[in-house]
Short mmCIF file of C-alpha atoms and ligand atoms in Angstrom, two decimals:
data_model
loop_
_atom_site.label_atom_id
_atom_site.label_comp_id
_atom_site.label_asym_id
_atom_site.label_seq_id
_atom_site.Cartn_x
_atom_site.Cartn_y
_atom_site.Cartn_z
CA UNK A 1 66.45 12.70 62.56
CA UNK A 2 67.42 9.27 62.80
CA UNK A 3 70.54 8.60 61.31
CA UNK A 4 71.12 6.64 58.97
CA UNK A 5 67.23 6.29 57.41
CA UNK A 6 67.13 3.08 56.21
CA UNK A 7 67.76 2.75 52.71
CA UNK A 8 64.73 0.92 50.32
CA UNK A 9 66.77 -2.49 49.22
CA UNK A 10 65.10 -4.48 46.61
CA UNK A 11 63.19 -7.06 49.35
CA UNK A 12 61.65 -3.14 51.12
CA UNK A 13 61.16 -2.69 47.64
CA UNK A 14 58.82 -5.30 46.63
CA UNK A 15 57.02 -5.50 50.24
CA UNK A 16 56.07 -1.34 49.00
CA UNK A 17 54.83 -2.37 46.19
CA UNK A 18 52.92 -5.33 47.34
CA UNK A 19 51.24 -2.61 49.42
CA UNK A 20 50.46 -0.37 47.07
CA UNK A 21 48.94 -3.31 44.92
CA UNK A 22 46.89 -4.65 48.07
CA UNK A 23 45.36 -1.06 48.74
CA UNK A 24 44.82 -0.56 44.80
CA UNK A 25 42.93 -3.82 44.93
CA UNK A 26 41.20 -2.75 47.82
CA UNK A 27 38.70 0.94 47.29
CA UNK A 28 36.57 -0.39 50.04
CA UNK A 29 36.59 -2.12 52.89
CA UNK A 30 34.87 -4.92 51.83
CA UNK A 31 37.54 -5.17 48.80
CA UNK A 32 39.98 -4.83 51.82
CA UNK A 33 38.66 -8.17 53.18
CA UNK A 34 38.12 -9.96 49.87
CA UNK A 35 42.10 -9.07 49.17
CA UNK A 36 42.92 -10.29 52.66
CA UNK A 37 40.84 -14.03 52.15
CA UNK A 38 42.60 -14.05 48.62
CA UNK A 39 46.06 -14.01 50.43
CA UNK A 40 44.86 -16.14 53.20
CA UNK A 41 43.86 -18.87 50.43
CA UNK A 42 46.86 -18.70 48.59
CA UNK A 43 48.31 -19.68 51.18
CA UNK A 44 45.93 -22.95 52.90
CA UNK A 45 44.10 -20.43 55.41
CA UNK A 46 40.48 -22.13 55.40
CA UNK A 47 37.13 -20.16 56.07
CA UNK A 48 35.21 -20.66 59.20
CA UNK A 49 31.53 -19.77 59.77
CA UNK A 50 30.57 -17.85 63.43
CA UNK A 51 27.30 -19.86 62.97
CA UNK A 52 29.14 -23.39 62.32
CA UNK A 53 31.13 -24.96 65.34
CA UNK A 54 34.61 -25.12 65.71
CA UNK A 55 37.02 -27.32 66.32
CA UNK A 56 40.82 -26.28 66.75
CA UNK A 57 43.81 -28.20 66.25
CA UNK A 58 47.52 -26.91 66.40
CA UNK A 59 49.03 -26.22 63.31
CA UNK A 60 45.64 -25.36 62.20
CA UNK A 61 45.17 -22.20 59.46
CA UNK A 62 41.89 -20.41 60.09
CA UNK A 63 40.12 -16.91 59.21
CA UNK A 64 36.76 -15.61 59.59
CA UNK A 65 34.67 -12.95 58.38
CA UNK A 66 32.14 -10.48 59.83
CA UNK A 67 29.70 -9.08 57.78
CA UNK A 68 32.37 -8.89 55.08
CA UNK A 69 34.45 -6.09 56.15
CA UNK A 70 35.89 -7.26 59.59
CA UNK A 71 38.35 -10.38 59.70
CA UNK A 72 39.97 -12.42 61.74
CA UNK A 73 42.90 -14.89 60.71
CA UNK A 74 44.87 -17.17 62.67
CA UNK A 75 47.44 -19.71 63.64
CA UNK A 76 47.14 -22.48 65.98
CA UNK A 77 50.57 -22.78 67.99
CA UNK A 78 51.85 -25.72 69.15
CA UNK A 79 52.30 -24.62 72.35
CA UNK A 80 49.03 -24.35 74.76
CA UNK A 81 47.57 -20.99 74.64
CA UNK A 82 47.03 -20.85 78.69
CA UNK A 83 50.50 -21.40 78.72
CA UNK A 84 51.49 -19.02 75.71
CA UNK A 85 48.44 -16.67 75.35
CA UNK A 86 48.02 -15.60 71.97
CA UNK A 87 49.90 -12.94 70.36
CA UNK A 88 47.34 -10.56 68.60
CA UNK A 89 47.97 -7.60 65.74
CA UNK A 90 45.01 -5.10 65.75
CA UNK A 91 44.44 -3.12 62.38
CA UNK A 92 41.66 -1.44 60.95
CA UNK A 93 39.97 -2.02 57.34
CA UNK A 94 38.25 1.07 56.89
CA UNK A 95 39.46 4.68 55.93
CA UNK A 96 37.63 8.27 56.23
CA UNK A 97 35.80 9.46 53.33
CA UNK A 98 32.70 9.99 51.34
CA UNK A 99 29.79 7.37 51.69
CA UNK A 100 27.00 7.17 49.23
CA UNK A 101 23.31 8.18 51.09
CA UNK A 102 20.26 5.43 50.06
CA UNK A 103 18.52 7.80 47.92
CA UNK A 104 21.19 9.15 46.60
CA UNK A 105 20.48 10.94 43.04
CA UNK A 106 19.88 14.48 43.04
CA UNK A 107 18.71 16.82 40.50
CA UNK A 108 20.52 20.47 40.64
CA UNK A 109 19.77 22.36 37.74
CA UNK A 110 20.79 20.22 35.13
CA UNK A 111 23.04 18.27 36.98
CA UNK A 112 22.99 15.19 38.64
CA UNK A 113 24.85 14.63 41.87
CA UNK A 114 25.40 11.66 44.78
CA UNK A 115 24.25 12.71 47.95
CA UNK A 116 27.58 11.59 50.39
CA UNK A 117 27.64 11.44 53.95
CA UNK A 118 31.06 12.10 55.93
CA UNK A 119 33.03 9.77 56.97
CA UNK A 120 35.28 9.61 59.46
CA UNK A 121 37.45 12.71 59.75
CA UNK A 122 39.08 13.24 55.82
CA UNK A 123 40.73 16.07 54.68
CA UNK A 124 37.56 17.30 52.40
CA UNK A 125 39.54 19.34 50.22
CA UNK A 126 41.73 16.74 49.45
CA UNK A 127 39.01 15.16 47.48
CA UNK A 128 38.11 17.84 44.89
CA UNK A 129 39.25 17.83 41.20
CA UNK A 130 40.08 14.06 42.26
CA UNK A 131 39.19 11.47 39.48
CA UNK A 132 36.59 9.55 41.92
CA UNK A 133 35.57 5.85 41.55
CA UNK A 134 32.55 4.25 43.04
CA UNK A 135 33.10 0.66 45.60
CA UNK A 136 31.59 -1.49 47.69
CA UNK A 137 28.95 -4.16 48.43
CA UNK A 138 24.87 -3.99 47.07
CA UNK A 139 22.21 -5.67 48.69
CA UNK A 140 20.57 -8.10 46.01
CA UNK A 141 17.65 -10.00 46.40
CA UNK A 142 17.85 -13.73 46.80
CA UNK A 143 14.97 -15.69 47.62
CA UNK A 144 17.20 -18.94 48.99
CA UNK A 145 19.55 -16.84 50.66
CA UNK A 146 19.04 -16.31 54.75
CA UNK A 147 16.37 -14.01 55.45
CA UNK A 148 16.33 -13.42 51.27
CA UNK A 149 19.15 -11.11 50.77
CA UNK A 150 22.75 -11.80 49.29
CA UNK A 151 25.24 -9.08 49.30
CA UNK A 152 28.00 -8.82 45.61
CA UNK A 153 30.99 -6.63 45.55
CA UNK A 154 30.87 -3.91 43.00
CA UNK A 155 33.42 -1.50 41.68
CA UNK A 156 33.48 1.10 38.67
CA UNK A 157 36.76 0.90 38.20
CA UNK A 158 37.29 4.26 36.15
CA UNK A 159 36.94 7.89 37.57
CA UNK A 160 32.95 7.82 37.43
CA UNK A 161 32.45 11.36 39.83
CA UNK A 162 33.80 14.71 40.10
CA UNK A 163 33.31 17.24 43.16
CA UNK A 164 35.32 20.09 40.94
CA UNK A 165 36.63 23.37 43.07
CA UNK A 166 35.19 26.43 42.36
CA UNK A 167 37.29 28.61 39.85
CA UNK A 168 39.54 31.31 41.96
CA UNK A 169 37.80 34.19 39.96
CA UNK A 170 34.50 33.36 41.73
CA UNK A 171 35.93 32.41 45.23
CA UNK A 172 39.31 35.26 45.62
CA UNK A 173 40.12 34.22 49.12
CA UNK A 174 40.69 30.84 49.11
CA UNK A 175 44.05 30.87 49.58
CA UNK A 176 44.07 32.92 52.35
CA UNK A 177 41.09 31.55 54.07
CA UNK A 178 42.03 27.87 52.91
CA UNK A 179 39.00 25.27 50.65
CA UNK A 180 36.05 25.51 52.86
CA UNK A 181 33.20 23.20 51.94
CA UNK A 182 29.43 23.53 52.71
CA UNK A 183 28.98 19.78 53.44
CA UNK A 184 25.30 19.59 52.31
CA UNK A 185 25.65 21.95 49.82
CA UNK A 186 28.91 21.62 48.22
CA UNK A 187 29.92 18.05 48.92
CA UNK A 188 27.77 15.93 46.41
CA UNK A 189 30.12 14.58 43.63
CA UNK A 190 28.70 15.19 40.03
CA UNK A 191 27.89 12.03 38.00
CA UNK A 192 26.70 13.89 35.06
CA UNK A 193 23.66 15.48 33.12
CA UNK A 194 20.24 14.65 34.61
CA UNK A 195 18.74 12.41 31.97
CA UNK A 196 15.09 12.82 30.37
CA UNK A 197 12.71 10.60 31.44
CA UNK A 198 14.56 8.73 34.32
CA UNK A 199 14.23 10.26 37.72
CA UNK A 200 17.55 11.56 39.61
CA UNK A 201 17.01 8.43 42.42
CA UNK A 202 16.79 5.83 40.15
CA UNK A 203 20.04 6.69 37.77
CA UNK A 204 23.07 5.26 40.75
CA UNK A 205 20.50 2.00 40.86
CA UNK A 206 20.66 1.47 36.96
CA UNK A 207 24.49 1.85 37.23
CA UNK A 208 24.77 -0.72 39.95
CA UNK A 209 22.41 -2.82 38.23
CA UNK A 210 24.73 -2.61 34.82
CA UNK A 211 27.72 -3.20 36.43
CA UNK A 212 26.52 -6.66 38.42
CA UNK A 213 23.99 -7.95 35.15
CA UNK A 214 21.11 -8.20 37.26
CA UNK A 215 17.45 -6.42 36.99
CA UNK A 216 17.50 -2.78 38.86
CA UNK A 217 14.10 -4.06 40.55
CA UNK A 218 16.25 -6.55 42.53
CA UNK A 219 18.88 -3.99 44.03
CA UNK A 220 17.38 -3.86 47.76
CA UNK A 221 20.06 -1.69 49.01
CA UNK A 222 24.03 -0.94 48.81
CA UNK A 223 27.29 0.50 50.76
CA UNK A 224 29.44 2.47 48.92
CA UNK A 225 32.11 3.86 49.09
CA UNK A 226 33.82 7.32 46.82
CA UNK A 227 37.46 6.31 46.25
CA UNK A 228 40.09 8.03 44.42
CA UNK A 229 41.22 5.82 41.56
CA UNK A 230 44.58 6.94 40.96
CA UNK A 231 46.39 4.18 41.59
CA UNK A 232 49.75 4.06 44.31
CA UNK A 233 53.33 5.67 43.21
CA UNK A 234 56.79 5.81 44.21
CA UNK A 235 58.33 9.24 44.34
CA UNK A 236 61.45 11.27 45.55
CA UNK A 237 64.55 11.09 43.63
CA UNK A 238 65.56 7.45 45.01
CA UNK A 239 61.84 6.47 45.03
CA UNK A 240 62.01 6.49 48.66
CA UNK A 241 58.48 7.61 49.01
CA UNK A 242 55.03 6.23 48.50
CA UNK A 243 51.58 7.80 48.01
CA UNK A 244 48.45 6.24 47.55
CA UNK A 245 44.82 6.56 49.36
CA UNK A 246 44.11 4.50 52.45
CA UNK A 247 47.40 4.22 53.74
CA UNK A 248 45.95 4.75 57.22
CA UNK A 249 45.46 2.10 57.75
CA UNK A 250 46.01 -0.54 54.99
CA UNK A 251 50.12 0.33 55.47
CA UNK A 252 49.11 -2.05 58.88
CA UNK A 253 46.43 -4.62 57.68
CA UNK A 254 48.67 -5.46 55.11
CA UNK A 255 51.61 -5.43 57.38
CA UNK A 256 49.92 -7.63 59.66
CA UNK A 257 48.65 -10.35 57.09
CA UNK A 258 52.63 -10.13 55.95
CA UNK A 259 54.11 -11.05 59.57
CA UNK A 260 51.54 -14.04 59.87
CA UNK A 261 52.14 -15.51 56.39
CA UNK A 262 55.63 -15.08 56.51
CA UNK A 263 56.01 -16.71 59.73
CA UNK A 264 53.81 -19.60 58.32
CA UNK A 265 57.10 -21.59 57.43
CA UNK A 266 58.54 -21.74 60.45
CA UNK A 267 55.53 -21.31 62.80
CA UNK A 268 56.46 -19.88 66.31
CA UNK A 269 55.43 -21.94 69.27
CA UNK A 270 52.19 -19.38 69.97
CA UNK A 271 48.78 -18.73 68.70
CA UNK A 272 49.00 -15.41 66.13
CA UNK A 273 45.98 -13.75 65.19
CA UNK A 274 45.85 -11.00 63.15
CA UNK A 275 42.67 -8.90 63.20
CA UNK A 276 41.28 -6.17 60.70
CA UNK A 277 38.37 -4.09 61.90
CA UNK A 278 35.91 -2.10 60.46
CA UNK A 279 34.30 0.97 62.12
CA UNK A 280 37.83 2.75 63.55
CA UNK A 281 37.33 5.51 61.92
CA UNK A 282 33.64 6.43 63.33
CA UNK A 283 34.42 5.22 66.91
CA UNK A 284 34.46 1.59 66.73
CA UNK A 285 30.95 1.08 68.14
CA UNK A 286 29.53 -1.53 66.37
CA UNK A 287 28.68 -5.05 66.32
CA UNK A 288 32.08 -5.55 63.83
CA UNK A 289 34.25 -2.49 65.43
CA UNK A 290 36.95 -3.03 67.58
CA UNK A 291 34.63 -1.69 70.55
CA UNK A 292 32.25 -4.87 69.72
CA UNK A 293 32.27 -8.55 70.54
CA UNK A 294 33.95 -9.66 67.42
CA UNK A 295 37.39 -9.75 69.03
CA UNK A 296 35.89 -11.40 72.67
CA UNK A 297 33.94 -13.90 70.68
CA UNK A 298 36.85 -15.08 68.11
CA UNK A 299 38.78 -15.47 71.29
CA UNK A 300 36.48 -17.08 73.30
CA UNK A 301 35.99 -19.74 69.96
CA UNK A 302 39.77 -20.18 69.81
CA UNK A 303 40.01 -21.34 73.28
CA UNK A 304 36.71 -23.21 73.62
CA UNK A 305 37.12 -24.72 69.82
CA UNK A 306 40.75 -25.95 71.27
CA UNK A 307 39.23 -27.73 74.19
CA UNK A 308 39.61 -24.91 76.65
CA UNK A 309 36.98 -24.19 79.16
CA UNK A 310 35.96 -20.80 80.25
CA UNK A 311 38.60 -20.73 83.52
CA UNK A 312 41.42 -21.69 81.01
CA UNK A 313 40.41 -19.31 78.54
CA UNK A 314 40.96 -16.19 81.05
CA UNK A 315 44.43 -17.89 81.52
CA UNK A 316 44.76 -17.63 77.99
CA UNK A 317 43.79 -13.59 77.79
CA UNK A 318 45.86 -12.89 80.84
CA UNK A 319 48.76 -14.14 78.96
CA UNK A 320 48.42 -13.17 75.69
CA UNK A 321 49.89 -9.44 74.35
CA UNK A 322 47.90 -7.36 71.45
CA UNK A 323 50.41 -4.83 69.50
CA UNK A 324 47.50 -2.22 68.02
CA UNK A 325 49.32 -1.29 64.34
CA UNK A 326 47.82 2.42 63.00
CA UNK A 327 49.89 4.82 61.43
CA UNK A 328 51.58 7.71 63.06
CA UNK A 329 52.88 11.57 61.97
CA UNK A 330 55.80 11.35 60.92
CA UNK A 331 57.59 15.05 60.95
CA UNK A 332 56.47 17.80 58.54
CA UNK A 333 58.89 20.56 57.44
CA UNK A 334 56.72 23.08 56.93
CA UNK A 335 55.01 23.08 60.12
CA UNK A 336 57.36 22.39 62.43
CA UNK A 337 55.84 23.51 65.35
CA UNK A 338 52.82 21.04 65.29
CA UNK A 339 55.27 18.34 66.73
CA UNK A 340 56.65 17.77 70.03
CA UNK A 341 61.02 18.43 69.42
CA UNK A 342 61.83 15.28 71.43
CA UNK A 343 59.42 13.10 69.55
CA UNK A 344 59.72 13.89 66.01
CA UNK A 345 59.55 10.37 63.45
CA UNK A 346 60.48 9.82 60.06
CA UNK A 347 59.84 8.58 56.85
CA UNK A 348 62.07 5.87 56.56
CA UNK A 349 63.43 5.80 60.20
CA UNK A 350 61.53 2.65 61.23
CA UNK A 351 58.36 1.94 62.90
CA UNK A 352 56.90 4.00 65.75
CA UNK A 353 55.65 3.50 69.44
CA UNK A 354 52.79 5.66 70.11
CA UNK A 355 52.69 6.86 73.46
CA UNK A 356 49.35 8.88 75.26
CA UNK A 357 49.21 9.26 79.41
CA UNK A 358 45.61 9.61 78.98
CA UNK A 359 45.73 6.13 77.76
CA UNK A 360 44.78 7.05 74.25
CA UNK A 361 47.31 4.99 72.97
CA UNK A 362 48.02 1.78 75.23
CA UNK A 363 51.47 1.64 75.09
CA UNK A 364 53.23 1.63 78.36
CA UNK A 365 56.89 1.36 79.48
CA UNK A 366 57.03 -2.70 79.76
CA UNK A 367 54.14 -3.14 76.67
CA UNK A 368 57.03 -0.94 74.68
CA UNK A 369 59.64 -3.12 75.80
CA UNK A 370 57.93 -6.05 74.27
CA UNK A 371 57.99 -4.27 70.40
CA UNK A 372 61.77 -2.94 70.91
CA UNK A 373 62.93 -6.14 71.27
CA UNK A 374 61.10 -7.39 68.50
CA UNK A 375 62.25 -4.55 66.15
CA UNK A 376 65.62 -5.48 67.53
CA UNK A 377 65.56 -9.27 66.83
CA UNK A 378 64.52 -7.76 63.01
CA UNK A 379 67.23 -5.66 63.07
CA UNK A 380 65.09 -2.75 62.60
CA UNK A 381 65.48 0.71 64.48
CA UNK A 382 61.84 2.32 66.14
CA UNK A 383 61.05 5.95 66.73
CA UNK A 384 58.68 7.36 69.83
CA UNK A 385 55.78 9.70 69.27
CA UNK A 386 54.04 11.73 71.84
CA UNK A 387 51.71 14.16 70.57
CA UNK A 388 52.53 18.15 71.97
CA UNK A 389 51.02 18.79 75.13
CA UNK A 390 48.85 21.46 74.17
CA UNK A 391 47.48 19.26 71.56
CA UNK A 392 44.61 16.66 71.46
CA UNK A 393 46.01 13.40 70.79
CA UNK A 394 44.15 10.96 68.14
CA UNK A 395 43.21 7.21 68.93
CA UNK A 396 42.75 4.08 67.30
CA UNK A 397 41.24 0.47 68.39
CA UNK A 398 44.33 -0.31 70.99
CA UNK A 399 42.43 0.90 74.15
CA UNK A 400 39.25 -0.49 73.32
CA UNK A 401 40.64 -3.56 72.34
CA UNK A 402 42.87 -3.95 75.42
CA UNK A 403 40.00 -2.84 77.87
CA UNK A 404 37.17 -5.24 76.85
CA UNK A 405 39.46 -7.92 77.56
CA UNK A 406 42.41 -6.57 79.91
CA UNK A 407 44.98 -7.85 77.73
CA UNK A 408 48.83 -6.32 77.51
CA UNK A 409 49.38 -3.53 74.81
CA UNK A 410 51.04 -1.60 72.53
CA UNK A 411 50.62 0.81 70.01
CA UNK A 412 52.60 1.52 67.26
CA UNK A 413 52.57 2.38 63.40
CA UNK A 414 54.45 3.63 60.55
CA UNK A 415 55.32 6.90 60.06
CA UNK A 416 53.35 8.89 57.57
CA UNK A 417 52.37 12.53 55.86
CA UNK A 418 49.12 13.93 55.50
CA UNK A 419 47.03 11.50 57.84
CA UNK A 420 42.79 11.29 56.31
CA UNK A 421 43.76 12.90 52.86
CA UNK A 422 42.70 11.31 49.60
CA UNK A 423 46.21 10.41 49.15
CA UNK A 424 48.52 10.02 51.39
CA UNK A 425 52.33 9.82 51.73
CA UNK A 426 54.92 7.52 53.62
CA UNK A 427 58.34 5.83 53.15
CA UNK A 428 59.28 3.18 50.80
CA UNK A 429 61.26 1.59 53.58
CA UNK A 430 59.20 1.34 56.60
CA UNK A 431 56.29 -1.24 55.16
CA UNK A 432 59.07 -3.94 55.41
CA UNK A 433 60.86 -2.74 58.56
CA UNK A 434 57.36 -3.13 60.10
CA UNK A 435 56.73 -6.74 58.73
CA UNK A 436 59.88 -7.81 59.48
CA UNK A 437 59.23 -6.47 63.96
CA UNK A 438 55.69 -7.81 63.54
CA UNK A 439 56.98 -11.34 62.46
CA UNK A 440 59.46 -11.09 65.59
CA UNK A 441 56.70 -9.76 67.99
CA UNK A 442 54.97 -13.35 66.56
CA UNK A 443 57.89 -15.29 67.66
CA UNK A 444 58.39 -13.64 71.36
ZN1 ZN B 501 44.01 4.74 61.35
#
């Protein structure tokens, strides 16, 4: 145990709950990026188009979007980027859990159910007798739009679905055999009594259609997401812990956004970019994942938009250092045994360098150098994690990241319980420790 844990003062305080607000705000990753742009506009970050040109300035205040749930914002340093690189934070937007299917009202017996799809890897059970919310983005039609269609964010902001447990009378062994779901069968969150007259496909559409004022006929399509609407808490008898949903891994995109905003006053001599991805949680393969060329091209655009040409900008990447930011598992009393002895972290004992030999995590002897002395300028202490050797150890968008583009890194994350369930658990204190390294990795 590290000793002392760091106490919550008022500043760790706020940053918590500034957190918990951002992920409340946030049931979807598309929310995640509209909170992110509200932030970034608050504070004179200006939008930038991939199909406009760019030109780059120091000083300049940037972010950009990719098909609304991947973002990119950034800092122009004063000092040239072949000479500097650029220092990247990696996060992801996006959070395991139950997606709505296209035709998604069913009809069994009376009862009228979403068809879901998995995804990601969530704790299933951890979303029964939850009071379930509906989020994301609908397709709308739009004849001046490109190619016709617009896209609106929607979110029922009350508990609209319900996938209740079965009663322990009709299912004795639960407890002993643990909540096992039949995915097809059993997954499908009630939304309530099929209704005479208006077929079970056409019910979610005349919802959406209600909540955004517009005519069911021109709802072409939607993303959805099921969220649990309870909102975040502080608990433990100094309120030195925080639950909420999505903490994996909005505990870093929010952390992230926090070093680069905070650092805005006194902006360090080198480009910072923070980027949020969507897509970790299936992989990453996609044309906005980490494992895409959203990262390559914004790079590639920072350097060419700055006057760099294509020699220059592998300078740039050769020089510049990514520190991948996901969560980690922090020590669990009851199950002691799932953790290595020498690499148990903490709630509240500071952030946490990830390290995998099978280059699962990125992080290296020199790359962890780097985010010590960061945490050390802060003032902060860090933990190490290596997952048990009989064990298969997770990932996140570091490696694929770093091996697109060969660049230096790192991976690290805050310590947290109960990884991928509907609500998860971490310390009060470690959302600011983390700014507070992430702002000094900014200024190496
Ligand atoms: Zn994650």
């Amino acid at each position: 145990m590290p000793s002392p844990l760091l106490p919550v003062s008022p500043a760790a305080r706020e940053r918590a709950r500034g957190l918990l607000e951002f992920i409340d705000a946030s049931p979807s990753p598309w929310h995640v990026v509209a909170s992110a742009v509200a932030m970034l506009e608050r504070a004179g970050y200006r939008p930038l188009d991939e199909t406009a040109s760019w030109r780059l300035a120091p000083g300049d205040r940037c972010y950009v979007i990719r098909d609304g749930s991947t973002l990119a914002a950034f800092r122009i340093g004063q000092a040239s980027p072949v000479e500097a690189g650029v220092r990247l934070i990696g996060a992801h937007t996006d959070s395991p859990g139950l997606r709505v299917k296209p035709r998604a009202g069913e009809a069994r017996g009376d009862w009228l159910r979403l068809g879901v799809e998995i995804y990601g890897g969530p704790i299933l059970a951890t979303f029964t007798d939850r009071d379930l919310g509906l989020a994301g983005r609908v397709a709308l039609r739009a004849p001046t739009a490109p190619l016709g269609v617009d896209s609106r964010l929607v979110r029922f902001d009350g508990p609209l679905l319900r996938i209740p447990n079965l009663a322990i009378h009709l299912n004795r062994k639960v407890n002993e055999d643990g909540l096992k779901l039949d995915r097809q069968a059993a997954l499908p969150p009630i939304l309530g009594a099929v209704e005479e007259g208006l077929p079970a496909a056409e019910h979610l559409t005349r919802l959406l259609a209600a909540q955004l004022a517009v005519e069911p006929a021109d709802i072409l399509g939607f993303d959805l997401n099921v969220y649990d609407t309870q909102p975040g808490a502080f608990f433990g008898p100094q309120q030195e812990f925080i639950a909420d949903s999505q903490l994996d891994n909005l505990g870093s995109s929010h952390a992230a956004l926090a070093a680069l905003l905070d650092t805005d006053a006194d902006p360090p001599p080198a480009t910072s970019l923070c980027l949020l991805f969507d897509h970790e949680e299936v992989g990453s393969t996609s044309a906005k994942g980490a494992d895409g060329s959203f990262l390559d091209d914004v790079l590639e655009r920072i350097a060419l938009g700055g006057g760099l040409d294509r020699a220059d900008y592998r300078r740039m990447l050769a020089r510049s250092v990514l520190v991948s930011a996901d969560m980690a598992h922090a020590f669990h009393p009851g199950h002691a045994g799932a953790y290595d002895d020498q690499h148990r972290v903490h709630l509240n004992g500071g952030p946490v360098i990830k390290t995998n030999a099978s280059q699962r995590y990125t992080t290296d002897g020199l790359s962890a150098g780097v985010f010590q002395l960061a945490c050390e300028r802060a003032g902060v202490p860090w933990q190490a994690y290596v997952q048990r050797t009989d064990m298969a150890c997770g990932s996140t968008i570091g490696p694929l990241a770093a091996s697109r583009l060969g660049l230096r890194s790192v991976d690290v994350g805050n310590p947290m319980w109960a990884m991928h369930s509907a609500r998860e658990s971490a310390g009060a204190a470690d959302h600011d420790a983390m700014c507070r390294a992430l702002m000094e990795f900014f200024r190496a």
